[in-house]
mmCIF file of C-alpha atoms in Angstrom:
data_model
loop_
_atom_site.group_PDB
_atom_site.id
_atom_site.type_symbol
_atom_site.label_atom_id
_atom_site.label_comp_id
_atom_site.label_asym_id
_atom_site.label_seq_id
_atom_site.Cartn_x
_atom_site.Cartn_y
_atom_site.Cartn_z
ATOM 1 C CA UNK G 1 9.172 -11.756 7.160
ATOM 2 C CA UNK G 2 9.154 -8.051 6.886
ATOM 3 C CA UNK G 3 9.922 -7.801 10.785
ATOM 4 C CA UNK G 4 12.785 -10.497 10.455
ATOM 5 C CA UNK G 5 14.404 -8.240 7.598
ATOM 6 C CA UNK G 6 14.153 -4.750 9.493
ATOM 7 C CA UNK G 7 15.760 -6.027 12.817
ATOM 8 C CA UNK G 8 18.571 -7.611 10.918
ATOM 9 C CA UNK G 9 22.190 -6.287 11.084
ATOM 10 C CA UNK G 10 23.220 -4.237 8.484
ATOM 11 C CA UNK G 11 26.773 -6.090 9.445
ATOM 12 C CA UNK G 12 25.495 -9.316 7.482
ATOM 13 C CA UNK G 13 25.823 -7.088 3.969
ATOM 14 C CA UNK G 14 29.579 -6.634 4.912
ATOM 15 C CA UNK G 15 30.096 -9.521 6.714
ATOM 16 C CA UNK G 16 29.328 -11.874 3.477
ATOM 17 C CA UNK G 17 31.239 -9.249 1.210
ATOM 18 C CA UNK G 18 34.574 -9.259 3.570
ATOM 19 C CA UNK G 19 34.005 -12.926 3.710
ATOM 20 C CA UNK G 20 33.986 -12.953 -0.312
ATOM 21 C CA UNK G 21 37.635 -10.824 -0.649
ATOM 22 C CA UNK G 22 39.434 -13.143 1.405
ATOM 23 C CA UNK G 23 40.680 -15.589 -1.561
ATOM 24 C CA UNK G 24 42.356 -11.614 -2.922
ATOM 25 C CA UNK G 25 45.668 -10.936 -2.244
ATOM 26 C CA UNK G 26 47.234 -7.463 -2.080
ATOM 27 C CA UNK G 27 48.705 -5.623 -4.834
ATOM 28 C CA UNK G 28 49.106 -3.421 -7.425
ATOM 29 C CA UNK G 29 46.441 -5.333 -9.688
ATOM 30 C CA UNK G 30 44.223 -5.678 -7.095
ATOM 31 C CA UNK G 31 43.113 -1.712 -6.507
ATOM 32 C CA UNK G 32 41.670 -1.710 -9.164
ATOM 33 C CA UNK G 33 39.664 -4.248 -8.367
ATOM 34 C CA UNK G 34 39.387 -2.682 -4.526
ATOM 35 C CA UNK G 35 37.305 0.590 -6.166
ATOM 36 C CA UNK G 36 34.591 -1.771 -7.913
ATOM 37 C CA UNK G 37 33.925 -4.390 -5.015
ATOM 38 C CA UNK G 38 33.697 -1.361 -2.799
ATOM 39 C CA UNK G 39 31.391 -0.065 -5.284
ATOM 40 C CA UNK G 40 28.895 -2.984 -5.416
ATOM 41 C CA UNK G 41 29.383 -3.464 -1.454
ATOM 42 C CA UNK G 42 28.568 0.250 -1.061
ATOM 43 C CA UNK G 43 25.289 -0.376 -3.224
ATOM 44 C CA UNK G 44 24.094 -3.308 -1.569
ATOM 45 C CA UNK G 45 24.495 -1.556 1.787
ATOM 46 C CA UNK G 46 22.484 1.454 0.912
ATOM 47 C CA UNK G 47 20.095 -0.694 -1.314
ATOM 48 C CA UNK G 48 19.767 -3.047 1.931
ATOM 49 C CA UNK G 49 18.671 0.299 4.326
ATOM 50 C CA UNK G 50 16.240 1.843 1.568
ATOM 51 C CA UNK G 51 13.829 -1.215 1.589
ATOM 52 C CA UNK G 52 14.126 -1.760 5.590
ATOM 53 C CA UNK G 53 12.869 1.678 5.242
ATOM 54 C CA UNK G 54 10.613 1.015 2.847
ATOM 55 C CA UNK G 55 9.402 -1.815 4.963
ATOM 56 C CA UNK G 56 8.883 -0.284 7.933
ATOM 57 C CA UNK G 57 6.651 1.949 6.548
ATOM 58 C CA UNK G 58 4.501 -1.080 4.781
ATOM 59 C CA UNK G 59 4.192 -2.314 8.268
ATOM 60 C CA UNK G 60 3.224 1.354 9.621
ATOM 61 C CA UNK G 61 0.101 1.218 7.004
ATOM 62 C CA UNK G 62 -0.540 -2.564 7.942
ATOM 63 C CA UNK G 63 -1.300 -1.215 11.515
ATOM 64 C CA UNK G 64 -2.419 1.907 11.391
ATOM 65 C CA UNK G 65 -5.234 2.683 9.159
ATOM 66 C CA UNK G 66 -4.898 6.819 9.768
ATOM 67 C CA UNK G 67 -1.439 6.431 8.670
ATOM 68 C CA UNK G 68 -2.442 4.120 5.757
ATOM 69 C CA UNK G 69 -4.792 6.192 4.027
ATOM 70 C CA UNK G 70 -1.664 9.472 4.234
ATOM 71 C CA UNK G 71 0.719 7.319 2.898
ATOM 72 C CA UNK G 72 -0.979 5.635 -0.012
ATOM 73 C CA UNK G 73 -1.962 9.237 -0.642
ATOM 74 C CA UNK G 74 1.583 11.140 0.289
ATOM 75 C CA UNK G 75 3.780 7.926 -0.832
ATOM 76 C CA UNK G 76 6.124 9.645 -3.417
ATOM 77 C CA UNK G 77 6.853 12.523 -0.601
ATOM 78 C CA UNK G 78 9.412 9.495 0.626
ATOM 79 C CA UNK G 79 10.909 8.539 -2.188
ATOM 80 C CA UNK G 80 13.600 5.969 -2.674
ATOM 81 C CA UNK G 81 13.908 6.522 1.117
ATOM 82 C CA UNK G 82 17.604 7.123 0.555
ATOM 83 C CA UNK G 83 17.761 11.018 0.967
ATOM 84 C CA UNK G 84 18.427 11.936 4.944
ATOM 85 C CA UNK G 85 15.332 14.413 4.762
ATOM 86 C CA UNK G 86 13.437 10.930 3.239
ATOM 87 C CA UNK G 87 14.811 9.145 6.579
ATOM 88 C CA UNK G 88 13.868 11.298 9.077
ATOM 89 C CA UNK G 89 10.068 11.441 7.882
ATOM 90 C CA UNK G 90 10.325 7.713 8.173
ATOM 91 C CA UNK G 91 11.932 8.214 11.955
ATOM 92 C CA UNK G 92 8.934 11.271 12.534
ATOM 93 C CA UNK G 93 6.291 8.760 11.586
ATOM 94 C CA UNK G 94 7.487 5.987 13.616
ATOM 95 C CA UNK G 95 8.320 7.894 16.454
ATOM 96 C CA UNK G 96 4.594 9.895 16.138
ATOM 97 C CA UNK G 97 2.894 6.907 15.843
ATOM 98 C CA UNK G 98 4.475 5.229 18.993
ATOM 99 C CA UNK G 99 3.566 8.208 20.666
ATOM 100 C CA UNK G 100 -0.143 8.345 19.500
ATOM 101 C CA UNK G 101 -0.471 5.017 21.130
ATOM 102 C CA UNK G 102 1.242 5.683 24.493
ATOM 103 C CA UNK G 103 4.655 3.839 24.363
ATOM 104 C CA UNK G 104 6.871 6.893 23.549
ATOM 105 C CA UNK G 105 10.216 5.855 21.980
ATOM 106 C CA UNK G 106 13.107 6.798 25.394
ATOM 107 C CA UNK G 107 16.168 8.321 23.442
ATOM 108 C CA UNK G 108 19.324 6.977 24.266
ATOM 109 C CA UNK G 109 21.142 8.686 26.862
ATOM 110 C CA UNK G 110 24.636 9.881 26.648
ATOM 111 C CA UNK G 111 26.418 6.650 27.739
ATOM 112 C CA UNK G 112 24.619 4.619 25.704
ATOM 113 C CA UNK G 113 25.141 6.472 22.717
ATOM 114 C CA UNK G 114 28.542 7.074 22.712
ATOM 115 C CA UNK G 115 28.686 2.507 23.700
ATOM 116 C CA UNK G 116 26.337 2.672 20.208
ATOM 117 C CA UNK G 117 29.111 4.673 18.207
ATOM 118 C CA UNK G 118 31.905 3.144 19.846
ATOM 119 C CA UNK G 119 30.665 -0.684 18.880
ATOM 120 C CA UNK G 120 30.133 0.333 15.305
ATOM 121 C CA UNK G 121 33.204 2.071 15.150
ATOM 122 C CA UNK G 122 35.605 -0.770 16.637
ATOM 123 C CA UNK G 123 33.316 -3.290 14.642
ATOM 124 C CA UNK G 124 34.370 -1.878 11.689
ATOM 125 C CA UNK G 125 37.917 -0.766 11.737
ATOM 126 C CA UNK G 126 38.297 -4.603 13.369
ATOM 127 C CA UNK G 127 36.878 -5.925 10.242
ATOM 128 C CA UNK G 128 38.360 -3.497 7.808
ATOM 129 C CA UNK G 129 41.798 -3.541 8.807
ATOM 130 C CA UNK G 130 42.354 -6.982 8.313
ATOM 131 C CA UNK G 131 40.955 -7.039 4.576
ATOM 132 C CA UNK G 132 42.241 -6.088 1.277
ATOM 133 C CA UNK G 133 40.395 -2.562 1.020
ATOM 134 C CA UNK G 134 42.537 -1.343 4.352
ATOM 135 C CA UNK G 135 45.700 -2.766 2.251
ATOM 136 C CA UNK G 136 44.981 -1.047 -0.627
ATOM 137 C CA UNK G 137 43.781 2.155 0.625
ATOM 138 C CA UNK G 138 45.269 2.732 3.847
ATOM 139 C CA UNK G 139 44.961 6.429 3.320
ATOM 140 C CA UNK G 140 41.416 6.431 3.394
ATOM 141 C CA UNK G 141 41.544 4.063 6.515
ATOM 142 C CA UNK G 142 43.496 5.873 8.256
ATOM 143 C CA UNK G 143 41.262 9.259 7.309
ATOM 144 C CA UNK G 144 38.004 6.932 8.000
ATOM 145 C CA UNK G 145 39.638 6.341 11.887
ATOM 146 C CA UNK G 146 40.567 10.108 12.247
ATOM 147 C CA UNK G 147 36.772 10.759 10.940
ATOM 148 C CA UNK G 148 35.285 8.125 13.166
ATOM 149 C CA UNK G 149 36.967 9.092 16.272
ATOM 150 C CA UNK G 150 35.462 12.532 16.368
ATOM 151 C CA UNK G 151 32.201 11.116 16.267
ATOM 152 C CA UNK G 152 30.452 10.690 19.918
ATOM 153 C CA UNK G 153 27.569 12.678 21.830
ATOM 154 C CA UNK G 154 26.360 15.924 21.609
ATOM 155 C CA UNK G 155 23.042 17.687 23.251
ATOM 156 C CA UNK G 156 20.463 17.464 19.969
ATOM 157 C CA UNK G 157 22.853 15.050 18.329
ATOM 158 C CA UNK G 158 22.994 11.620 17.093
ATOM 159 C CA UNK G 159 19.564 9.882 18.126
ATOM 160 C CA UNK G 160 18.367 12.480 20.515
ATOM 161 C CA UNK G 161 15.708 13.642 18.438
ATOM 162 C CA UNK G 162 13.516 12.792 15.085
ATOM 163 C CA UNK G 163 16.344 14.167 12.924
ATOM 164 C CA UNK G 164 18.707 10.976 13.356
ATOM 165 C CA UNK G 165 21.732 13.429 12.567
ATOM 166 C CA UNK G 166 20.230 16.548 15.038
ATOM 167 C CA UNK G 167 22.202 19.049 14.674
ATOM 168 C CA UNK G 168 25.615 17.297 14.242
ATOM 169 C CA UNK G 169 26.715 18.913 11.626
ATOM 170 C CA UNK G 170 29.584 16.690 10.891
ATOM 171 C CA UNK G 171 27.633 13.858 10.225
ATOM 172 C CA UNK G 172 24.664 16.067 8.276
ATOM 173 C CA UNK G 173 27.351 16.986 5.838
ATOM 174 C CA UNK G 174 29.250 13.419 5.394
ATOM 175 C CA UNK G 175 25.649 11.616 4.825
ATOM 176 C CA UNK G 176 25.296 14.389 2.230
ATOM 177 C CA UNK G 177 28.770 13.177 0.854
ATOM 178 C CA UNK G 178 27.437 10.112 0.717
ATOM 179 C CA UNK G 179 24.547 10.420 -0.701
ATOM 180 C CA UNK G 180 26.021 12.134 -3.618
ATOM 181 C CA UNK G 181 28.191 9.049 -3.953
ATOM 182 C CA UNK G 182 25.345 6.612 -3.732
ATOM 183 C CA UNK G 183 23.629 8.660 -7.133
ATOM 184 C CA UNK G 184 27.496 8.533 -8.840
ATOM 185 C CA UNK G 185 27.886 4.754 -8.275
ATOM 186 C CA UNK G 186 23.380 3.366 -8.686
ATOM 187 C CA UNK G 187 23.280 6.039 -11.706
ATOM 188 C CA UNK G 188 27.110 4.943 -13.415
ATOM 189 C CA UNK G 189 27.653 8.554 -13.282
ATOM 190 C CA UNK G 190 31.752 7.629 -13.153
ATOM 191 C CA UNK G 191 31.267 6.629 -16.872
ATOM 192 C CA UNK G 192 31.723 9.568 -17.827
ATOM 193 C CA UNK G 193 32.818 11.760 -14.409
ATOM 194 C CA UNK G 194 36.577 11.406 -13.854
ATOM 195 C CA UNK G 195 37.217 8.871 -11.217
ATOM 196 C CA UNK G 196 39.052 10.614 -8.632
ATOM 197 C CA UNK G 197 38.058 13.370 -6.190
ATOM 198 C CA UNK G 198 38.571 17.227 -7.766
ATOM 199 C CA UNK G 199 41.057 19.050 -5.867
ATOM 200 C CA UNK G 200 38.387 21.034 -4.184
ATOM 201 C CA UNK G 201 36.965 18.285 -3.168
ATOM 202 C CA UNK G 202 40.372 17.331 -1.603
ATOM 203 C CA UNK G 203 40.588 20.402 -0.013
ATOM 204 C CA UNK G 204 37.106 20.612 1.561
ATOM 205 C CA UNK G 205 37.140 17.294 3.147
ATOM 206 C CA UNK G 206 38.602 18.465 6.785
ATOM 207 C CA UNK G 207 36.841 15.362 8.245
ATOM 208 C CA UNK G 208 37.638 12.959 6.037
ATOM 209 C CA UNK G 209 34.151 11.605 5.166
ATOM 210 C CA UNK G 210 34.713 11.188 1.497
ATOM 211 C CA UNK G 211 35.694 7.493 1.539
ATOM 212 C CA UNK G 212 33.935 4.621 1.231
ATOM 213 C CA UNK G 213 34.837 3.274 4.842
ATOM 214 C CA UNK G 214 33.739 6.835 6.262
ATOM 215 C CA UNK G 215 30.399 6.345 3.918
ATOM 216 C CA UNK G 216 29.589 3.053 5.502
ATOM 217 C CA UNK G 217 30.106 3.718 8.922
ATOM 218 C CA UNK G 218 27.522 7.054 8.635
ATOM 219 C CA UNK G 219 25.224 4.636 7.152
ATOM 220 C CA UNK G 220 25.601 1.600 9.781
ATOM 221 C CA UNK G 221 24.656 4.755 12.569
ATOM 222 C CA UNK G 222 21.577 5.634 10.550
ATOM 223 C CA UNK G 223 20.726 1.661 10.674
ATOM 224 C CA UNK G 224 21.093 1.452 14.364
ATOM 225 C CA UNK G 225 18.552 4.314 14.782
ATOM 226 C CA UNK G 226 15.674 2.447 12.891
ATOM 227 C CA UNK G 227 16.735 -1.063 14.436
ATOM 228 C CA UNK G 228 16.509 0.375 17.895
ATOM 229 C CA UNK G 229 13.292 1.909 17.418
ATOM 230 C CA UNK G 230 11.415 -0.887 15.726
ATOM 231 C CA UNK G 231 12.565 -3.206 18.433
ATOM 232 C CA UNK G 232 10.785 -0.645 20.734
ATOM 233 C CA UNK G 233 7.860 -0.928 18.504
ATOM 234 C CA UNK G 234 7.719 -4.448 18.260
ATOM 235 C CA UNK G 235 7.764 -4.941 21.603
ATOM 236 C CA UNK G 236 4.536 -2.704 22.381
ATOM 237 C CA UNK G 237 2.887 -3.601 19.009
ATOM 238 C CA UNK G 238 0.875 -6.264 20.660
ATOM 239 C CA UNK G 239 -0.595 -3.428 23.328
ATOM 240 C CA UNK G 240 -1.921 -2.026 20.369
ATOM 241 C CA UNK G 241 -2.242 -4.086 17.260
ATOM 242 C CA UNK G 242 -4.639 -7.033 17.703
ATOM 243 C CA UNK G 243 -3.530 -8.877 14.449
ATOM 244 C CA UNK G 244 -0.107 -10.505 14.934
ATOM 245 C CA UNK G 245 2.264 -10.872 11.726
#
């Protein structure tokens, strides 16, 4: 069960939710509405990536009795998993462990990460632009496709090494900005913080990663990393594990 769950798509989450705002039409009335379903969608997608993480690294101390006994001892050093320094230990672990055992984890190589980025990309801006939220906010569609077209391959980037990010630091800083979002919407921090962005805020976001479509799509490239490399693990676990799921 835990295997099904951390090779599923993260797409299902948005799939159902798209699937849900169909019966909307646009309008002034509805943008209101736009901010709180993007709200709940936006917490059910991190939510969703958190316990795959969380998941993973139950079935890490399933298999591996070394790793077991650190992370029943070292368990709150990860957290909610939600934090990108949280993430990466995750990735480290996996990745060591994989390693230890003699079926190294083969990064991605150029093509195939910029055919990764593209597919999430058009996957989303197809879905997206065809729904109320791209309706209602095309300014922060049209921000999230200038954002998401600068993202592609670079040496020690995007899944070429145990820091899922590397040093891209254009993606480092918008999973930062979304991070900080994720805390404002779980911890109803907008209760009492004005809802809109401060002006600095407006005038620090060159990239335009401080939307909620720019937010998902960092989030569906962190999910592609961890898919990926459990498949990899899956595969080989047998080599190595002698008790099946």
């Amino acid at each position: 069960m835990h295997t099904d769950f951390i090779l599923s798509n993260i797409s299902d989450v948005l799939e159902d939710a798209l699937d849900a705002t169909t019966v909307l039409d646009q309008g002034i009335p509805h943008v209101a509405v736009c901010e709180y379903l993007l709200q709940s969608i936006y917490l059910k997608i991190t939510g969703y990536q958190e316990q795959k993480l969380k998941c993973i690294l139950w079935i890490l101390a399933n298999d591996n009795f070394d790793f077991r006994y650190r992370y029943l001892k070292e368990a709150n050093d990860y957290r909610e998993c939600s934090q990108l320094d949280d993430k990466c230990k995750v990735l480290r672990e996996l990745k060591d462990i994989l390693d230890d055992k003699g079926y190294p984890y083969q990064f991605p190589t150029k093509d195939m990460i910029d055919s990764q980025i593209d597919a999430i990309r058009s996957f989303l801006i197809n879905r997206f632009e065809t729904s109320i939220f791209s309706r209602c906010l095309p300014r922060d569609f049209s921000r999230f496709s200038s954002f998401s077209s600068k993202i592609h391959y670079i040496e020690n980037g995007y899944f070429t090494s145990s820091k899922i990010f590397g040093g891209d630091h254009i993606l480092t800083n918008a999973f930062k900005t979304a991070y900080r979002h994720r805390n404002r919407c779980a911890h109803n921090l907008l209760s009492y913080q004005n809802n809109i962005p401060s002006l600095n805020d407006l005038a620090t976001d060159d990239e335009g990663a401080d939307n909620y479509f720019s937010r998902i799509f960092v989030l569906f490239l962190v999910d592609n990393v961890f898919t990926q490399m459990f498949k990899h693990y899956v595969h080989n676990r047998r080599n190595f594990v002698k008790t099946p799921y």
